[in-house]
CSV table of C-alpha atoms and ligand atoms in Angstrom, one decimal:
chain,number,residue,atom,x,y,z
A,1499,UNK,CA,-19.6,-3.1,-15.2
A,1500,UNK,CA,-22.3,-5.0,-13.4
A,1501,UNK,CA,-22.1,-7.8,-10.9
A,1502,UNK,CA,-23.6,-10.2,-13.5
A,1503,UNK,CA,-20.6,-9.7,-15.7
A,1504,UNK,CA,-18.3,-10.9,-12.9
A,1505,UNK,CA,-19.3,-14.5,-13.1
A,1506,UNK,CA,-21.6,-14.7,-10.0
A,1507,UNK,CA,-24.7,-16.9,-10.1
A,1508,UNK,CA,-28.3,-15.9,-9.6
A,1509,UNK,CA,-28.8,-16.6,-5.8
A,1510,UNK,CA,-25.9,-14.3,-5.0
A,1511,UNK,CA,-26.9,-11.7,-7.6
A,1512,UNK,CA,-30.3,-11.6,-6.0
A,1513,UNK,CA,-28.8,-11.0,-2.5
A,1514,UNK,CA,-26.6,-8.2,-4.0
A,1515,UNK,CA,-29.7,-6.6,-5.6
A,1516,UNK,CA,-31.5,-6.8,-2.3
A,1517,UNK,CA,-28.7,-4.8,-0.7
A,1518,UNK,CA,-29.2,-2.1,-3.4
A,1519,UNK,CA,-25.7,-2.4,-4.8
A,1520,UNK,CA,-25.8,-1.5,-8.5
A,1521,UNK,CA,-22.1,-1.6,-9.5
A,1522,UNK,CA,-19.1,-3.4,-8.2
A,1523,UNK,CA,-16.6,-1.2,-6.5
A,1524,UNK,CA,-13.0,-1.1,-8.0
A,1525,UNK,CA,-11.7,-3.8,-5.6
A,1526,UNK,CA,-14.7,-6.0,-6.3
A,1527,UNK,CA,-14.4,-5.8,-10.1
A,1528,UNK,CA,-10.7,-6.7,-9.8
A,1529,UNK,CA,-10.9,-9.3,-7.0
A,1530,UNK,CA,-14.0,-11.2,-7.9
A,1531,UNK,CA,-13.1,-12.7,-11.3
A,1532,UNK,CA,-9.6,-13.5,-10.0
A,1533,UNK,CA,-10.9,-15.3,-6.9
A,1534,UNK,CA,-13.5,-17.2,-9.0
A,1535,UNK,CA,-10.6,-18.3,-11.3
A,1536,UNK,CA,-8.9,-19.8,-8.2
A,1537,UNK,CA,-6.1,-17.2,-8.0
A,1538,UNK,CA,-4.5,-15.9,-4.8
A,1539,UNK,CA,-5.1,-12.2,-4.1
A,1540,UNK,CA,-3.0,-9.7,-2.2
A,1541,UNK,CA,-5.0,-6.5,-1.8
A,1542,UNK,CA,-4.2,-3.1,-0.3
A,1543,UNK,CA,-7.7,-1.9,0.7
A,1544,UNK,CA,-9.2,-0.2,3.7
A,1545,UNK,CA,-12.6,-0.3,5.2
A,1546,UNK,CA,-15.1,1.5,3.0
A,1547,UNK,CA,-13.7,0.2,-0.3
A,1548,UNK,CA,-16.2,-2.7,-0.4
A,1549,UNK,CA,-13.4,-5.2,0.4
A,1550,UNK,CA,-15.6,-7.4,2.5
A,1551,UNK,CA,-18.0,-8.1,-0.4
A,1552,UNK,CA,-14.8,-8.3,-2.6
A,1553,UNK,CA,-13.8,-11.5,-0.9
A,1554,UNK,CA,-17.1,-12.7,0.5
A,1555,UNK,CA,-19.0,-12.9,-2.8
A,1556,UNK,CA,-16.6,-15.0,-4.7
A,1557,UNK,CA,-15.9,-17.2,-1.7
A,1558,UNK,CA,-19.6,-18.0,-1.3
A,1559,UNK,CA,-19.9,-18.6,-5.0
A,1560,UNK,CA,-17.0,-21.1,-5.0
A,1561,UNK,CA,-18.3,-22.8,-1.9
A,1562,UNK,CA,-21.8,-23.1,-3.3
A,1563,UNK,CA,-20.3,-25.2,-6.2
A,1564,UNK,CA,-18.7,-27.8,-3.9
A,1565,UNK,CA,-19.7,-30.3,-1.2
A,1566,UNK,CA,-21.0,-29.0,2.1
A,1567,UNK,CA,-18.8,-29.1,5.1
A,1568,UNK,CA,-18.7,-32.3,7.2
A,1569,UNK,CA,-19.0,-32.3,11.1
A,1570,UNK,CA,-16.5,-29.8,12.6
A,1571,UNK,CA,-14.9,-29.2,9.2
A,1572,UNK,CA,-14.3,-25.8,7.8
A,1573,UNK,CA,-14.0,-25.0,4.1
A,1574,UNK,CA,-13.2,-21.3,4.1
A,1575,UNK,CA,-11.6,-19.6,7.1
A,1576,UNK,CA,-11.7,-15.8,7.5
A,1577,UNK,CA,-9.4,-14.5,10.1
A,1578,UNK,CA,-10.0,-11.0,11.5
A,1579,UNK,CA,-8.2,-9.1,14.2
A,1580,UNK,CA,-11.2,-8.0,16.4
A,1581,UNK,CA,-14.5,-9.4,17.5
A,1582,UNK,CA,-16.3,-6.4,16.0
A,1583,UNK,CA,-14.8,-7.1,12.6
A,1584,UNK,CA,-15.5,-10.8,12.9
A,1585,UNK,CA,-19.2,-10.0,13.7
A,1586,UNK,CA,-19.4,-7.6,10.8
A,1587,UNK,CA,-17.8,-10.0,8.3
A,1588,UNK,CA,-20.1,-12.7,9.7
A,1589,UNK,CA,-23.1,-10.5,9.0
A,1590,UNK,CA,-21.9,-9.9,5.4
A,1591,UNK,CA,-21.5,-13.6,4.8
A,1592,UNK,CA,-25.0,-14.3,6.1
A,1593,UNK,CA,-26.5,-11.5,4.1
A,1594,UNK,CA,-24.8,-12.3,0.8
A,1595,UNK,CA,-25.2,-16.0,1.2
A,1596,UNK,CA,-28.9,-15.9,2.3
A,1597,UNK,CA,-30.1,-17.6,-0.8
A,1598,UNK,CA,-27.4,-20.2,-0.9
A,1599,UNK,CA,-27.0,-23.5,0.8
A,1600,UNK,CA,-23.9,-22.3,2.7
A,1601,UNK,CA,-23.5,-22.5,6.5
A,1602,UNK,CA,-21.5,-19.8,8.2
A,1603,UNK,CA,-20.3,-19.6,11.8
A,1604,UNK,CA,-18.6,-16.7,13.7
A,1605,UNK,CA,-16.3,-17.2,16.7
A,1606,UNK,CA,-14.4,-14.8,18.8
A,1607,UNK,CA,-13.0,-14.5,22.3
A,1608,UNK,CA,-14.5,-12.8,25.3
A,1609,UNK,CA,-17.7,-14.9,25.3
A,1610,UNK,CA,-18.5,-18.5,26.3
A,1611,UNK,CA,-16.8,-21.1,24.2
A,1612,UNK,CA,-19.3,-23.9,24.7
A,1613,UNK,CA,-22.1,-22.5,22.4
A,1614,UNK,CA,-19.4,-22.0,19.7
A,1615,UNK,CA,-18.3,-25.6,20.1
A,1616,UNK,CA,-21.8,-26.8,19.7
A,1617,UNK,CA,-22.3,-24.6,16.7
A,1618,UNK,CA,-19.2,-26.0,15.0
A,1619,UNK,CA,-20.4,-29.6,15.3
A,1620,UNK,CA,-22.4,-29.3,12.1
A,1621,UNK,CA,-19.3,-27.9,10.4
A,1622,UNK,CA,-18.9,-24.5,8.7
A,1623,UNK,CA,-18.6,-23.7,5.0
A,1624,UNK,CA,-17.4,-20.3,6.2
A,1625,UNK,CA,-15.8,-19.8,9.6
A,1626,UNK,CA,-15.1,-16.2,10.6
A,1627,UNK,CA,-12.8,-16.2,13.6
A,1628,UNK,CA,-10.3,-14.2,15.6
A,1629,UNK,CA,-7.0,-16.0,16.0
A,1630,UNK,CA,-6.9,-16.7,19.7
A,1631,UNK,CA,-10.3,-18.2,20.0
A,1632,UNK,CA,-9.8,-20.2,16.9
A,1633,UNK,CA,-6.7,-21.9,18.4
A,1634,UNK,CA,-8.7,-22.5,21.6
A,1635,UNK,CA,-11.4,-24.2,19.6
A,1636,UNK,CA,-8.8,-26.2,17.6
A,1637,UNK,CA,-7.2,-27.4,20.9
A,1638,UNK,CA,-10.5,-28.7,22.0
A,1639,UNK,CA,-11.1,-30.6,18.8
A,1640,UNK,CA,-14.0,-28.4,17.9
A,1641,UNK,CA,-12.7,-27.4,14.5
A,1642,UNK,CA,-10.9,-29.4,11.8
A,1643,UNK,CA,-9.1,-28.1,8.8
A,1644,UNK,CA,-8.7,-31.2,6.7
A,1645,UNK,CA,-11.1,-30.0,4.0
A,1646,UNK,CA,-10.1,-26.3,4.1
A,1647,UNK,CA,-10.2,-24.8,0.6
A,1648,UNK,CA,-9.7,-21.1,1.3
A,1649,UNK,CA,-8.0,-18.8,3.8
A,1650,UNK,CA,-8.8,-15.1,4.0
A,1651,UNK,CA,-6.7,-12.8,6.2
A,1652,UNK,CA,-8.7,-9.6,6.7
A,1653,UNK,CA,-6.9,-6.4,8.0
A,1654,UNK,CA,-3.6,-8.3,8.2
A,1655,UNK,CA,-1.8,-5.1,9.3
A,1656,UNK,CA,-4.0,-4.8,12.3
A,1657,UNK,CA,-3.4,-8.4,13.2
A,1658,UNK,CA,0.3,-7.8,13.3
A,1659,UNK,CA,-0.1,-4.6,15.2
A,1660,UNK,CA,-2.1,-6.4,17.8
A,1661,UNK,CA,0.6,-9.0,18.2
A,1662,UNK,CA,-1.2,-12.0,16.5
A,1663,UNK,CA,1.8,-13.0,14.4
A,1664,UNK,CA,2.5,-16.2,16.4
A,1665,UNK,CA,-1.1,-17.2,16.5
A,1666,UNK,CA,-1.3,-16.7,12.7
A,1667,UNK,CA,1.8,-18.7,12.1
A,1668,UNK,CA,0.5,-21.5,14.3
A,1669,UNK,CA,-2.8,-21.5,12.4
A,1670,UNK,CA,-1.0,-21.6,9.1
A,1671,UNK,CA,0.9,-24.6,10.2
A,1672,UNK,CA,-2.4,-26.4,10.8
A,1673,UNK,CA,-3.9,-25.8,7.3
A,1674,UNK,CA,-3.6,-28.0,4.3
A,1675,UNK,CA,-0.9,-26.5,2.0
A,1676,UNK,CA,-3.2,-26.8,-1.1
A,1677,UNK,CA,-5.6,-23.9,-0.6
A,1678,UNK,CA,-6.5,-20.5,-2.1
A,1679,UNK,CA,-5.3,-17.5,-0.1
A,1680,UNK,CA,-6.6,-14.0,0.0
A,1681,UNK,CA,-4.8,-11.3,2.1
A,1682,UNK,CA,-6.2,-7.9,2.7
A,1683,UNK,CA,-4.3,-5.1,4.4
A,1684,UNK,CA,-4.8,-1.4,4.6
A,1685,UNK,CA,-1.0,-0.8,4.5
A,1686,UNK,CA,1.9,-2.8,3.2
A,1687,UNK,CA,4.9,-2.6,5.5
A,1688,UNK,CA,7.9,-4.8,5.1
A,1689,UNK,CA,6.5,-7.0,7.9
A,1690,UNK,CA,3.2,-7.5,6.0
A,1691,UNK,CA,5.2,-8.2,2.8
A,1692,UNK,CA,7.2,-10.9,4.7
A,1693,UNK,CA,4.1,-12.5,6.0
A,1694,UNK,CA,2.4,-12.3,2.6
A,1695,UNK,CA,5.3,-14.0,1.0
A,1696,UNK,CA,4.8,-17.0,3.2
A,1697,UNK,CA,1.1,-17.2,2.4
A,1698,UNK,CA,0.0,-16.2,-1.1
A,1699,UNK,CA,1.3,-17.8,-4.3
A,1700,UNK,CA,1.6,-15.8,-7.5
A,1701,UNK,CA,-1.1,-13.5,-6.3
A,1702,UNK,CA,-3.1,-10.9,-8.2
A,1703,UNK,CA,-2.0,-7.7,-6.5
A,1704,UNK,CA,-4.7,-5.1,-6.1
A,1705,UNK,CA,-4.2,-1.6,-4.8
A,1706,UNK,CA,-7.1,0.6,-4.0
A,1707,UNK,CA,-5.4,2.4,-1.1
A,1708,UNK,CA,-6.6,5.9,-0.5
A,1709,UNK,CA,-4.6,9.1,-1.0
A,1710,UNK,CA,-2.6,9.1,2.2
A,1711,UNK,CA,-0.9,5.8,1.5
A,1712,UNK,CA,1.7,5.7,-1.1
A,1713,UNK,CA,1.8,2.8,-3.5
A,1714,UNK,CA,4.2,0.1,-2.4
A,1715,UNK,CA,5.6,-0.2,-5.9
A,1716,UNK,CA,7.1,3.3,-5.7
A,1717,UNK,CA,10.6,3.4,-4.4
A,1718,UNK,CA,10.9,6.7,-2.7
A,1719,UNK,CA,13.9,8.7,-1.4
A,1720,UNK,CA,15.0,12.2,-0.7
A,1721,UNK,CA,18.2,14.0,-1.4
A,1722,UNK,CA,19.0,16.7,1.2
A,1723,UNK,CA,20.6,19.5,-0.8
A,1724,UNK,CA,21.1,23.2,-0.6
A,1725,UNK,CA,18.6,25.2,-2.6
A,1726,UNK,CA,21.1,26.7,-5.1
A,1727,UNK,CA,22.5,23.3,-5.8
A,1728,UNK,CA,19.2,21.6,-6.8
A,1729,UNK,CA,19.6,22.2,-10.6
A,1730,UNK,CA,23.1,20.7,-10.5
A,1731,UNK,CA,21.9,17.7,-8.5
A,1732,UNK,CA,19.0,17.1,-10.9
A,1733,UNK,CA,21.3,17.2,-13.9
A,1734,UNK,CA,23.7,14.9,-12.2
A,1735,UNK,CA,20.9,12.4,-11.3
A,1736,UNK,CA,19.5,12.4,-14.8
A,1737,UNK,CA,22.9,11.9,-16.4
A,1738,UNK,CA,24.3,9.3,-14.0
A,1739,UNK,CA,21.2,7.2,-13.9
A,1740,UNK,CA,20.5,7.7,-17.6
A,1741,UNK,CA,16.9,8.6,-16.9
A,1742,UNK,CA,14.9,8.7,-20.1
A,1743,UNK,CA,11.5,9.9,-19.1
A,1744,UNK,CA,11.3,12.1,-16.0
A,1745,UNK,CA,8.3,14.1,-14.8
A,1746,UNK,CA,9.7,16.9,-12.6
A,1747,UNK,CA,7.5,19.0,-10.3
A,1748,UNK,CA,8.2,22.5,-9.3
A,1749,UNK,CA,6.2,24.8,-7.0
A,1750,UNK,CA,6.0,27.8,-9.3
A,1751,UNK,CA,5.6,28.6,-13.0
A,1752,UNK,CA,8.8,30.7,-12.9
A,1753,UNK,CA,10.6,27.9,-11.2
A,1754,UNK,CA,9.4,25.5,-14.0
A,1755,UNK,CA,10.7,27.9,-16.7
A,1756,UNK,CA,14.0,28.5,-15.0
A,1757,UNK,CA,14.6,24.8,-14.5
A,1758,UNK,CA,13.7,24.0,-18.1
A,1759,UNK,CA,16.2,26.6,-19.3
A,1760,UNK,CA,18.9,25.2,-17.0
A,1761,UNK,CA,18.3,21.6,-18.3
A,1762,UNK,CA,18.4,22.7,-21.9
A,1763,UNK,CA,21.6,24.6,-21.3
A,1764,UNK,CA,23.1,21.2,-20.1
A,1765,UNK,CA,21.9,19.5,-23.2
A,1766,UNK,CA,19.0,17.7,-21.6
A,1767,UNK,CA,15.8,18.0,-23.7
A,1768,UNK,CA,13.0,19.5,-21.6
A,1769,UNK,CA,9.7,21.3,-21.8
A,1770,UNK,CA,7.6,23.1,-19.2
A,1771,UNK,CA,3.8,22.9,-18.7
A,1772,UNK,CA,2.0,25.3,-16.4
A,1773,UNK,CA,-0.9,27.7,-16.3
A,1774,UNK,CA,0.8,30.4,-18.3
A,1775,UNK,CA,1.3,28.1,-21.3
A,1776,UNK,CA,-1.4,27.9,-24.0
A,1777,UNK,CA,-3.3,24.7,-24.3
A,1778,UNK,CA,-1.6,24.1,-27.6
A,1779,UNK,CA,1.9,24.4,-26.1
A,1780,UNK,CA,0.9,22.1,-23.3
A,1781,UNK,CA,-0.5,19.5,-25.7
A,1782,UNK,CA,2.6,19.7,-27.8
A,1783,UNK,CA,4.9,19.3,-24.7
A,1784,UNK,CA,3.0,16.4,-23.5
A,1785,UNK,CA,3.0,14.7,-26.9
A,1786,UNK,CA,6.8,15.1,-27.2
A,1787,UNK,CA,7.2,13.7,-23.7
A,1788,UNK,CA,5.1,10.7,-24.3
A,1789,UNK,CA,6.9,9.9,-27.6
A,1790,UNK,CA,10.3,10.3,-25.9
A,1791,UNK,CA,11.3,13.2,-28.0
A,1792,UNK,CA,12.1,15.1,-24.8
A,1793,UNK,CA,13.5,13.6,-21.6
A,1794,UNK,CA,12.1,15.9,-19.0
A,1795,UNK,CA,8.7,17.4,-18.5
A,1796,UNK,CA,8.7,20.1,-15.9
A,1797,UNK,CA,5.2,20.7,-14.4
A,1798,UNK,CA,3.4,22.6,-11.6
A,1799,UNK,CA,0.9,20.6,-9.6
A,1800,UNK,CA,-2.1,22.3,-11.2
A,1801,UNK,CA,-0.9,21.7,-14.7
A,1802,UNK,CA,0.0,18.1,-13.9
A,1803,UNK,CA,-3.4,17.2,-12.4
A,1804,UNK,CA,-5.1,16.5,-15.7
A,1805,UNK,CA,-2.1,14.8,-17.4
A,1806,UNK,CA,-3.0,11.5,-18.9
A,1807,UNK,CA,0.4,9.8,-18.4
A,1808,UNK,CA,0.5,6.5,-16.7
A,1809,UNK,CA,3.3,4.2,-15.5
A,1810,UNK,CA,6.1,6.7,-15.5
A,1811,UNK,CA,9.4,5.2,-14.4
A,1812,UNK,CA,10.6,8.4,-12.7
A,1813,UNK,CA,9.1,11.3,-10.8
A,1814,UNK,CA,11.2,14.1,-9.2
A,1815,UNK,CA,10.0,16.6,-6.7
A,1816,UNK,CA,12.3,19.5,-7.5
A,1817,UNK,CA,10.4,21.4,-4.8
A,1818,UNK,CA,8.3,19.7,-2.1
A,1819,UNK,CA,4.6,20.6,-2.4
A,1820,UNK,CA,3.1,22.8,0.4
A,1821,UNK,CA,0.1,20.5,0.7
A,1822,UNK,CA,1.4,17.0,1.9
A,1823,UNK,CA,-1.4,15.2,0.0
A,1824,UNK,CA,0.0,16.6,-3.2
A,1825,UNK,CA,3.1,14.6,-2.6
A,1826,UNK,CA,1.1,11.4,-2.6
A,1827,UNK,CA,-0.7,12.6,-5.7
A,1828,UNK,CA,2.5,13.4,-7.5
A,1829,UNK,CA,4.3,10.2,-6.8
A,1830,UNK,CA,1.1,8.3,-7.7
A,1831,UNK,CA,2.1,9.0,-11.2
A,1832,UNK,CA,4.8,6.4,-11.1
A,1833,UNK,CA,4.7,2.7,-10.1
A,1834,UNK,CA,1.1,2.2,-11.3
A,1835,UNK,CA,-0.5,-1.1,-12.1
A,1836,UNK,CA,2.2,-3.1,-10.4
A,1837,UNK,CA,5.1,-1.5,-12.3
A,1838,UNK,CA,8.0,-0.3,-10.3
A,1839,UNK,CA,8.7,3.4,-10.2
A,1840,UNK,CA,11.0,5.8,-8.4
A,1841,UNK,CA,10.1,9.0,-6.7
A,1842,UNK,CA,13.0,11.3,-5.8
A,1843,UNK,CA,12.6,14.5,-3.8
A,1844,UNK,CA,15.2,17.2,-3.6
A,1845,UNK,CA,14.8,18.8,-0.2
A,1846,UNK,CA,16.5,21.9,1.1
A,1847,UNK,CA,16.6,23.1,4.7
A,1848,UNK,CA,13.8,25.6,4.0
A,1849,UNK,CA,11.5,22.7,3.2
A,1850,UNK,CA,11.9,20.8,6.5
A,1851,UNK,CA,8.4,21.6,7.5
A,1852,UNK,CA,6.9,20.3,4.2
A,1853,UNK,CA,9.1,17.2,4.5
A,1854,UNK,CA,7.9,16.6,8.1
A,1855,UNK,CA,4.2,17.0,7.0
A,1856,UNK,CA,4.7,14.5,4.2
A,1857,UNK,CA,6.5,12.0,6.4
A,1858,UNK,CA,3.8,12.2,9.0
A,1859,UNK,CA,1.1,11.9,6.5
A,1860,UNK,CA,2.5,8.7,5.0
A,1861,UNK,CA,3.8,7.7,8.5
A,1862,UNK,CA,7.2,6.8,7.2
A,1863,UNK,CA,10.6,8.4,7.2
A,1864,UNK,CA,11.8,8.6,3.6
A,1865,UNK,CA,15.2,7.1,3.0
A,1866,UNK,CA,18.0,9.7,2.4
A,1867,UNK,CA,20.7,9.7,-0.1
A,1868,UNK,CA,23.5,12.1,-1.0
A,1869,UNK,CA,25.7,12.7,-3.9
A,1870,UNK,CA,29.4,13.4,-3.1
A,1871,UNK,CA,30.2,17.0,-3.6
A,1872,UNK,CA,26.5,18.1,-3.4
A,1873,UNK,CA,25.9,17.5,0.3
A,1874,UNK,CA,24.0,20.3,2.0
A,1875,UNK,CA,25.7,22.9,4.1
A,1876,UNK,CA,22.3,23.6,5.8
A,1877,UNK,CA,21.1,20.4,7.3
A,1878,UNK,CA,17.6,19.0,6.8
A,1879,UNK,CA,16.5,17.8,10.3
A,1880,UNK,CA,15.0,14.3,10.7
A,1881,UNK,CA,11.3,14.2,11.3
A,1882,UNK,CA,9.9,13.0,14.6
A,1883,UNK,CA,7.1,10.7,13.6
A,1884,UNK,CA,5.2,11.0,16.9
A,1885,UNK,CA,3.5,14.1,15.6
A,1886,UNK,CA,5.5,16.5,17.7
A,1887,UNK,CA,7.3,19.2,15.9
A,1888,UNK,CA,10.9,18.2,15.1
A,1889,UNK,CA,13.6,19.7,17.3
A,1890,UNK,CA,16.6,21.1,15.4
A,1891,UNK,CA,19.8,19.4,16.5
A,1892,UNK,CA,22.3,21.4,18.4
A,1893,UNK,CA,25.6,22.3,16.6
A,1894,UNK,CA,24.4,20.5,13.6
A,1895,UNK,CA,27.0,20.3,10.9
A,1896,UNK,CA,26.8,19.1,7.4
A,1897,UNK,CA,28.2,15.7,6.8
A,1898,UNK,CA,31.7,16.0,5.4
A,1899,UNK,CA,32.1,14.7,1.8
A,1900,UNK,CA,34.8,12.3,3.1
A,1901,UNK,CA,32.1,10.4,5.0
A,1902,UNK,CA,30.1,9.8,1.8
A,1903,UNK,CA,31.5,6.7,0.2
A,1904,UNK,CA,30.8,6.3,-3.5
A,1905,UNK,CA,28.2,8.3,-5.3
A,1906,UNK,CA,25.3,7.7,-3.1
A,1907,UNK,CA,24.8,6.9,0.6
A,1908,UNK,CA,21.5,5.4,1.6
A,1909,UNK,CA,20.4,5.5,5.2
A,1910,UNK,CA,18.1,3.2,7.1
A,1911,UNK,CA,15.4,5.1,8.9
A,1912,UNK,CA,13.0,3.3,11.1
A,1913,UNK,CA,9.4,4.1,12.0
A,1914,UNK,CA,9.8,5.8,15.3
A,1915,UNK,CA,6.2,5.7,16.3
A,1916,UNK,CA,6.2,1.9,15.9
A,1917,UNK,CA,9.5,1.5,17.7
A,1918,UNK,CA,7.8,2.9,20.8
A,1919,UNK,CA,4.9,0.4,20.6
A,1920,UNK,CA,6.7,-2.7,19.6
A,1921,UNK,CA,9.8,-4.6,20.5
A,1922,UNK,CA,12.8,-3.4,18.6
A,1923,UNK,CA,12.9,-4.7,15.1
A,1924,UNK,CA,15.6,-5.0,12.5
A,1925,UNK,CA,16.0,-1.8,10.4
A,1926,UNK,CA,13.7,-1.4,7.5
A,1927,UNK,CA,15.0,-2.8,4.3
A,1928,UNK,CA,16.4,-0.4,1.7
A,1929,UNK,CA,13.7,0.5,-0.6
A,1930,UNK,CA,15.6,2.9,-2.7
A,1931,UNK,CA,17.8,0.6,-4.7
B,2604,AMP,P1,-16.3,-2.6,3.4
B,2604,AMP,O1,-15.2,-1.8,2.7
B,2604,AMP,O2,-16.3,-4.0,3.1
B,2604,AMP,O3,-16.2,-2.3,4.9
B,2604,AMP,O4,-17.7,-2.0,2.9
B,2604,AMP,C1,-18.1,-0.7,3.1
B,2604,AMP,C2,-19.6,-0.5,2.8
B,2604,AMP,O5,-19.8,-0.5,1.4
B,2604,AMP,C3,-20.5,-1.5,3.4
B,2604,AMP,O6,-21.5,-0.9,4.2
B,2604,AMP,C4,-21.0,-2.3,2.3
B,2604,AMP,O7,-22.4,-2.6,2.5
B,2604,AMP,C5,-21.0,-1.2,1.2
B,2604,AMP,N1,-20.8,-1.8,-0.2
B,2604,AMP,C6,-20.0,-2.8,-0.5
B,2604,AMP,N2,-20.0,-3.0,-1.8
B,2604,AMP,C7,-20.8,-2.1,-2.4
B,2604,AMP,C8,-21.3,-1.8,-3.7
B,2604,AMP,N3,-20.8,-2.5,-4.8
B,2604,AMP,N4,-22.1,-0.8,-3.9
B,2604,AMP,C9,-22.6,-0.1,-2.8
B,2604,AMP,N5,-22.2,-0.3,-1.5
B,2604,AMP,C10,-21.3,-1.3,-1.3
């Protein structure tokens, strides 16, 4: 893949070549053609992924094709949470657009407003702004949005964390409703989703989030359960949900063999792959799994690493991994490419530490469910997300089965670290349905 294949014109290709970029990064190769085609984009991407060029290059390309901005008018507005980021994005716009007839302006708070007002008189094809200063400029008639074509929200999660939601809503209310929208965020909380829903229309969703963020299309939950009841719980889940293709992770090769035997004894077709199996046996097991001849593939982390199976509907962590990043890696096998997947973890009291490590890594408490009759006698404590070790509760007792209505009981954990920083919010939505 080259930049020339993406539909960019010569002046911008020249600027890219001068930067020494040879190939588009994944976010660029996905976002650029979509943006050029006029589509809205919702992207999970952090700094370092090349996201800035991902939205700047096609924005400049589109703007170069239209009429220049009139006095005080803005054609593309890029909102950033901080002045540093605004300056950085402004530099990128200037660099990539240096051979194009496109005028860009950067405005942010903490400096005199008058020079910014003067600068905006000639209009801006691209205006990079922090929300507060932008509203000040608008209130002084220094900026007009009548001809606005594009809106970019960069680092939307940080904007919400910094309390800009009201400013953003106010700005949105000032913009023409017909426009192209691009929203970039490192993480996708419920709050970001809600905001995105009011901004982007039928967006292309792009996810280039790094390993410690779990894909938002994966519905995750845990089942606290006693160790010796795990095989029974797994069998129950497979049968009641009628799962057809399940990848199950165990920590050890022996565990994988034992579980496979158990499942087969219950009439569930299963095969194990791990380091002790020959390559031939592994290939055969994988082929039968892919062709749905068997329902369950039981794998250890090492064996699963090289597996070429995408878009699995269901991943089960029969044991939690010792290394928390492996959890993210495991569940990354489901919910790919926008498809929805489920990742279920069976967690016993001995695994509280692994659970806490995972929940801290993904900065989220995983919703809990239980199956009547299989509730744990030994409780799995709730993780404290503020990075302090979790304190075991005094006199902790298992929940009596009578309190568990129906087959499953979801709970509604909240992000505790965020509760401290922000005003109390409604509980997080159930994500495990
Ligand atoms: P960003 O994620 O936008 O903060 O960009 C991270 C860094 O990657 C910046 O220093 C860019 O100059 C650089 N960069 C962006 N796109 C490319 C590319 N296609 N090839 C090489 N470097 C790039």
